[in-house]
Each structure stands twice: as C-alpha cells, then as structure tokens.
XYZ file of C-alpha atoms in Angstrom:
350
model
C -10.062 -5.321 1.688
C -7.456 -3.710 -0.336
C -6.844 -0.357 0.524
C -6.642 2.200 -2.421
C -3.632 4.184 -3.481
C -2.861 6.216 -6.466
C 0.651 6.042 -7.858
C 1.516 8.447 -10.765
C 4.475 7.274 -12.942
C 6.307 9.274 -15.475
C 10.152 8.672 -16.002
C 12.516 9.661 -18.818
C 15.498 9.375 -16.670
C 18.468 9.481 -19.368
C 16.602 12.343 -21.072
C 16.506 14.294 -17.680
C 20.237 13.946 -17.404
C 20.566 11.632 -14.555
C 23.510 9.483 -14.873
C 22.101 5.884 -15.545
C 23.909 2.534 -15.967
C 22.204 -0.365 -17.721
C 23.903 -3.841 -17.587
C 22.447 -6.544 -19.497
C 22.631 -10.013 -17.725
C 22.261 -12.570 -20.475
C 22.053 -16.111 -19.270
C 22.127 -19.439 -21.190
C 22.043 -23.013 -19.768
C 25.158 -23.555 -17.692
C 26.193 -20.051 -18.253
C 24.305 -18.628 -15.256
C 25.460 -14.788 -15.530
C 22.183 -13.654 -13.458
C 23.112 -16.098 -10.530
C 26.677 -14.719 -10.519
C 25.704 -11.081 -10.737
C 22.936 -11.297 -8.006
C 25.328 -13.352 -5.561
C 27.904 -10.501 -5.866
C 25.265 -7.879 -5.425
C 23.896 -9.486 -2.358
C 27.205 -9.904 -0.866
C 28.065 -6.356 -1.415
C 24.874 -4.787 -0.070
C 25.290 -2.563 2.793
C 22.070 -1.202 3.928
C 18.794 -2.764 2.165
C 17.659 -5.603 -0.323
C 14.264 -5.740 -1.319
C 13.091 -8.854 -3.434
C 10.006 -9.957 -5.295
C 9.996 -13.347 -6.850
C 7.154 -15.548 -8.586
C 9.164 -18.695 -7.429
C 12.039 -19.205 -4.946
C 13.168 -22.540 -3.724
C 15.410 -24.167 -1.291
C 16.399 -27.777 -1.945
C 17.131 -30.636 0.309
C 19.912 -31.889 -1.800
C 22.995 -29.653 -2.384
C 22.144 -26.950 -4.979
C 23.703 -23.603 -6.070
C 20.292 -22.156 -5.753
C 20.623 -22.633 -1.945
C 23.725 -20.187 -2.067
C 21.677 -17.167 -3.041
C 19.370 -17.902 0.266
C 22.559 -18.426 2.368
C 23.923 -15.241 1.073
C 20.704 -13.153 1.960
C 20.908 -15.033 5.387
C 24.466 -13.646 5.845
C 23.461 -10.336 4.669
C 20.781 -10.128 7.412
C 23.271 -11.223 9.709
C 25.468 -8.397 8.989
C 22.741 -5.808 9.585
C 21.263 -5.665 6.089
C 17.609 -5.219 6.117
C 16.120 -7.716 3.975
C 12.463 -8.232 2.774
C 11.185 -10.950 0.399
C 7.887 -11.145 -0.821
C 6.858 -14.333 -2.748
C 4.192 -15.836 -4.900
C 1.519 -17.778 -2.835
C 0.239 -20.533 -5.090
C -2.815 -22.669 -4.283
C -0.605 -25.643 -3.839
C 2.954 -24.398 -2.600
C 5.689 -26.904 -3.675
C 7.851 -28.179 -0.780
C 10.921 -26.447 -1.926
C 9.155 -23.038 -1.856
C 7.788 -23.855 1.637
C 11.376 -24.659 2.579
C 12.677 -21.342 1.086
C 10.147 -19.420 3.130
C 10.888 -21.165 6.288
C 14.462 -20.736 5.952
C 14.566 -16.952 5.199
C 11.957 -16.584 8.256
C 14.315 -18.697 10.488
C 17.570 -16.470 9.775
C 15.722 -13.292 10.565
C 14.612 -11.928 7.108
C 11.119 -10.486 6.716
C 9.441 -12.722 4.210
C 5.744 -12.763 3.280
C 3.477 -14.182 0.699
C 1.601 -12.041 -1.602
C -2.254 -11.578 -1.761
C -3.884 -14.912 -2.613
C -6.071 -12.959 -5.064
C -3.349 -11.967 -7.124
C -0.420 -13.596 -9.154
C 2.974 -12.010 -8.508
C 4.800 -13.004 -11.634
C 7.659 -10.335 -11.185
C 11.275 -10.993 -10.708
C 12.639 -7.814 -8.936
C 15.476 -6.997 -6.629
C 16.473 -3.534 -5.280
C 19.608 -3.004 -3.649
C 20.777 -0.253 -1.308
C 18.104 2.173 -3.096
C 20.549 2.578 -5.927
C 20.375 -0.638 -8.048
C 17.599 -2.487 -9.710
C 17.741 -6.155 -11.083
C 14.657 -7.193 -13.134
C 13.657 -9.406 -15.806
C 12.622 -13.102 -16.413
C 14.728 -15.192 -13.805
C 13.025 -17.077 -11.086
C 15.285 -18.585 -8.092
C 14.751 -22.202 -9.349
C 17.597 -24.609 -10.602
C 15.961 -24.608 -14.011
C 15.408 -21.013 -14.231
C 18.921 -20.166 -13.104
C 20.930 -22.728 -14.722
C 19.002 -24.560 -17.459
C 17.160 -21.745 -19.158
C 17.781 -18.708 -21.695
C 17.083 -15.710 -19.431
C 17.353 -11.992 -20.002
C 17.647 -9.390 -17.083
C 18.604 -5.787 -16.667
C 20.717 -4.398 -13.900
C 19.759 -0.570 -13.733
C 21.903 1.653 -11.655
C 19.888 4.732 -10.880
C 18.558 6.292 -7.586
C 15.368 7.332 -9.130
C 14.400 3.990 -10.985
C 15.358 2.309 -7.605
C 12.846 4.727 -5.898
C 10.067 3.743 -8.264
C 10.388 0.132 -7.692
C 10.869 0.549 -3.951
C 7.504 2.241 -4.007
C 6.307 -0.518 -6.047
C 7.450 -3.209 -3.511
C 6.188 -1.096 -0.676
C 2.472 -1.026 -1.781
C 2.613 -4.589 -2.588
C 4.246 -5.593 0.735
C 1.583 -3.685 2.592
C -1.167 -5.474 0.425
C -2.021 -2.259 -1.382
C -2.806 -3.389 -5.099
C -5.210 -0.825 -6.330
C -2.690 1.517 -7.776
C -2.801 3.426 -11.030
C 0.835 4.055 -12.486
C 0.449 6.774 -15.272
C 2.720 6.912 -18.330
C 3.547 10.194 -19.815
C 5.449 11.048 -23.174
C 9.118 10.196 -22.931
C 11.560 11.471 -25.499
C 14.546 9.517 -26.476
C 16.917 8.635 -24.871
C 14.829 7.507 -21.841
C 14.289 4.732 -19.280
C 10.917 3.867 -18.361
C 10.268 1.745 -15.433
C 7.028 -0.511 -15.853
C 5.831 -1.582 -12.209
C 2.797 -3.445 -13.328
C -0.169 -3.644 -10.760
C -3.071 -6.263 -11.411
C -5.768 -4.420 -13.535
C -3.999 -1.450 -13.494
C -3.065 0.805 -16.481
C -1.683 -2.316 -18.422
C 1.946 -0.395 -18.827
C 3.569 -3.279 -20.755
C 0.694 -3.671 -23.264
C 0.588 0.246 -23.957
C 4.522 0.621 -24.257
C 4.961 -2.669 -26.180
C 2.352 -1.653 -28.638
C 3.698 1.855 -29.091
C 7.058 0.525 -29.868
C 5.636 -2.023 -32.467
C 3.463 0.581 -34.055
C 6.260 3.004 -34.455
C 8.869 0.497 -35.703
C 10.455 1.627 -39.079
C 12.878 -1.176 -40.068
C 13.063 -4.189 -37.770
C 11.446 -5.935 -34.854
C 12.963 -8.854 -32.998
C 10.771 -10.240 -30.302
C 11.729 -13.303 -27.868
C 8.986 -14.429 -25.470
C 8.256 -17.781 -23.473
C 4.594 -17.141 -24.155
C 2.631 -15.103 -26.789
C -1.029 -15.579 -27.274
C -3.813 -14.414 -29.428
C -7.470 -14.904 -28.499
C -10.629 -15.477 -30.630
C -12.525 -12.804 -28.682
C -11.950 -9.165 -28.644
C -8.927 -9.092 -26.234
C -6.690 -6.038 -25.662
C -3.808 -8.358 -25.958
C -4.564 -9.005 -29.577
C -3.353 -5.479 -30.323
C 0.157 -6.690 -29.947
C -0.181 -9.521 -32.482
C -2.048 -6.861 -34.636
C 0.733 -4.612 -34.550
C 3.190 -7.234 -35.327
C 1.277 -8.035 -38.579
C 0.521 -4.295 -39.391
C 4.581 -3.775 -39.032
C 5.341 -6.638 -41.507
C 2.821 -5.311 -43.995
C 4.559 -2.043 -44.109
C 7.925 -3.497 -44.898
C 9.348 -3.890 -41.440
C 11.230 -7.142 -40.603
C 9.690 -8.982 -37.910
C 11.074 -11.961 -36.217
C 9.414 -13.744 -33.281
C 11.151 -16.404 -31.301
C 9.031 -18.477 -28.902
C 9.557 -21.385 -26.509
C 7.913 -24.127 -28.467
C 6.702 -26.387 -25.545
C 8.926 -29.214 -23.972
C 7.594 -32.612 -23.090
C 6.917 -31.888 -19.449
C 4.794 -28.834 -20.250
C 0.945 -28.893 -20.428
C 0.085 -30.267 -23.832
C -2.030 -27.171 -24.505
C 1.246 -25.161 -24.060
C 2.649 -26.421 -27.384
C -0.334 -26.360 -29.379
C -1.177 -22.782 -28.321
C 2.375 -21.930 -29.320
C 2.086 -23.543 -32.678
C -1.261 -22.052 -33.421
C 0.003 -18.392 -32.842
C 3.107 -18.937 -34.739
C 1.181 -20.336 -37.548
C -1.003 -17.228 -37.484
C 1.943 -14.875 -37.794
C 3.467 -16.838 -40.308
C 0.470 -16.581 -42.501
C 0.571 -12.864 -42.164
C 3.886 -12.283 -43.121
C 5.985 -12.612 -39.695
C 8.872 -14.884 -39.404
C 8.352 -17.150 -36.504
C 10.653 -19.931 -34.810
C 10.767 -22.064 -31.902
C 13.767 -22.599 -29.629
C 15.392 -26.035 -30.009
C 14.309 -28.692 -27.618
C 16.438 -29.601 -24.463
C 16.315 -26.147 -23.060
C 13.955 -23.571 -21.931
C 13.659 -20.223 -23.524
C 12.253 -18.213 -20.656
C 13.570 -14.738 -21.565
C 11.104 -11.874 -22.426
C 12.743 -9.058 -24.436
C 11.996 -6.975 -27.431
C 14.499 -4.919 -29.593
C 12.855 -2.348 -32.199
C 15.039 -0.746 -34.734
C 18.142 -1.782 -32.894
C 17.615 0.999 -30.365
C 14.271 0.651 -28.396
C 13.993 -2.088 -25.946
C 11.891 -3.687 -23.587
C 12.737 -6.384 -20.830
C 10.567 -7.821 -18.286
C 9.017 -10.726 -16.491
C 5.689 -10.417 -18.519
C 4.551 -12.898 -21.254
C 2.341 -11.498 -23.874
C -1.063 -13.195 -22.829
C -4.121 -11.918 -21.041
C -3.426 -12.750 -17.699
C 0.219 -11.662 -17.601
C -0.483 -8.172 -19.320
C -3.721 -7.540 -17.352
C -4.162 -9.536 -14.210
C -0.573 -10.159 -12.873
C 1.968 -8.406 -10.857
C 4.875 -7.973 -13.293
C 8.083 -5.808 -13.518
C 9.898 -4.447 -16.646
C 11.646 -1.726 -17.961
C 11.870 0.107 -21.605
C 14.706 1.989 -22.912
C 14.248 4.301 -25.772
C 17.100 5.621 -28.112
C 19.942 3.202 -26.698
C 21.739 1.644 -29.801
C 24.778 0.371 -27.713
C 22.460 -1.740 -25.691
C 20.292 -2.467 -28.554
C 23.251 -3.977 -30.095
C 24.087 -6.270 -27.351
C 20.405 -7.659 -27.212
C 20.223 -7.927 -31.109
C 23.341 -10.018 -31.268
C 21.946 -12.296 -28.479
C 18.742 -12.652 -30.386
C 20.628 -13.463 -33.479
C 22.513 -15.990 -31.933
C 19.310 -17.544 -30.607
C 17.606 -17.107 -33.958
C 20.349 -19.227 -35.580
C 19.755 -22.103 -33.322
C 15.886 -21.847 -33.533
C 13.859 -24.084 -35.531
C 11.068 -23.271 -37.843
C 7.510 -24.717 -37.572
C 7.345 -28.336 -38.573
C-alpha cells in the first residue's frame, strides 16, 4: 500500500532574488545537444546524480546511447552516488532490461517504478544544484533522431524541490499533493507531477493561455480533445478562446509516422481540424523525423517546458516533470526562434 505524504509547493525563484541560471537545450535530428550537455554534466558530477526516466536503453550493437550509461558507471566508480528510477512496462524491451542490468552490475542503485503508475518524466538532478528536464528519453531515436526541448536549471532551491520529488517516488510514496501559490514575474515554478495529484501542468498551462494577450506558440508530441467532459478540454478551449479575442495562436504537432499506431495519426488530425475550424493555426511536423518536444511560449516571455503531453493520462495519471518561467523575454526569444524554424518546415493539414 502506498504511504501518504503531503508536499506543499510554491516557488517563485527569480522573484525571491535567488540567482538562477536557465539554459535551453534544443536538439534536432543529428544535432544532439541534450546528449552532449548531459554527458558533460555526468562527467563533471562530484557528489550525487539522481535520474528518473520513462525510457532508458542499452544496445547490444555499438551505440552512442551506451556512452551515457558508461559515464554513469564511471561516476559511480569515482565515488559519486548515482540513483536511477525507470518506468516499469508490462512488457519490458530487452534493451531496457539490459540497461537495468548494466547499471546494477556497475554498483548503481537502480529501481523500477511502481507498476500501478506510469513514469513519463525525464528528470536529472546533479550535485543538489542543477536540474535537467524536458522531453528527451535515453533511446537512440529520442537522443539522435527527434526534435526535443529540455532546460538545464541551475538553482539549489529548484534542485531541492526535484530531489524531494525523486525521493518520494524512490520510496514508492505517490500520494503527494504539491500546491501552487501565486507567483509574480519574473519567476520560476517547478512542476513535479504526481499521479492523480493537483494537475499542476494543467493548471499552469491553462492560466498562461487564459492570460495571453498577443501570441501563443505551442509545440507538442500529442494534443487531445475528448467528447466527454474531461478537464483536459480546458486547454483546447483556452486556445480557441484566445484566438477568438485576437491572440495569434499556432499549434505544431507530431502528425504520426508510419511506425506509429494508426489511431495516433487520426487523433492528431482530428484535434488539428477542430482547432482550425475554431480559428487556431495548426500544422504537423514534416515526415521523416519525430517531433517529441513539449513547450509553450506565451507573449514571448512566459514559458512551459515539460515531459507532459496534453492528454488525459499525461496530465492526470502520469508522473511528469516540467518547469514554468514567467516574465523571461530573453529565454522566450530563444524558444520563439526555435518554434519559428520548426513552423517554417511544418506542413498544413492535407
């Protein structure tokens, strides 16, 4: 039985005056910025590495993905405490089993998550000072063949929040209730999402959309709208309401590649059509790569970067990790330019 815990959360880090450094890590096929950044962070770690991943693989054939696991083994060998928490699937792929076994063999504490939950987060915490989170799993496709967006956040307070998040899940304590307070810009708000908790991502994303004045750019692997009264529909409703009041709203989605389930492409087309009919611009990424990033830019200065798709299970049932940044135009400009480049290559609905 899961043990209960209460975890209250309110962070407006920049507003409170703590020095915070945030670096966008923007990866595209064959330009693996995340891989390079994380490898360097592992090699430079001195005391502790905490890792939570939805997918982590070790390949029998030579692969650069294996380099990350080798670096973790080397870190453990020089005395760094390394803990890794992985998603337990009903049927675990052999490459995931191999990754688990390799880590365990090399003296790393590694566990599968609670089988009753879905761990979809991609979260790393280094030396109690730096957090890396976003959309990138440790697979070949995820690291080298996909569009991904992650943030590296250097802040002891943010790191403490996500260390506590990791600690609860490591011990199997899933009944946790983070609480959002009011944050005035500029601010950084960590979003540690527990299953069936307070739906932090949903609440923060809805607030950002509902308060948008000029422009909304949204990039997602998956966006869904449901025929029943789902809380997730608040987000598509907010996109449509923003467009109706004169905000330019653009939504860029993964359109569904040939290897995906057939329903994925049809569901993506359905929600994109619905948005188009209600005044929202919508496009799909070009075929041949995977758009796996999840990020939102509102009015060029309010941002959300996360592991979470905008679907019911993602926002209500899953373990996810994200961060919102308010009143940060310099970072907003970087993400807006990245979105613009993706949008220029995207394709309208057929």
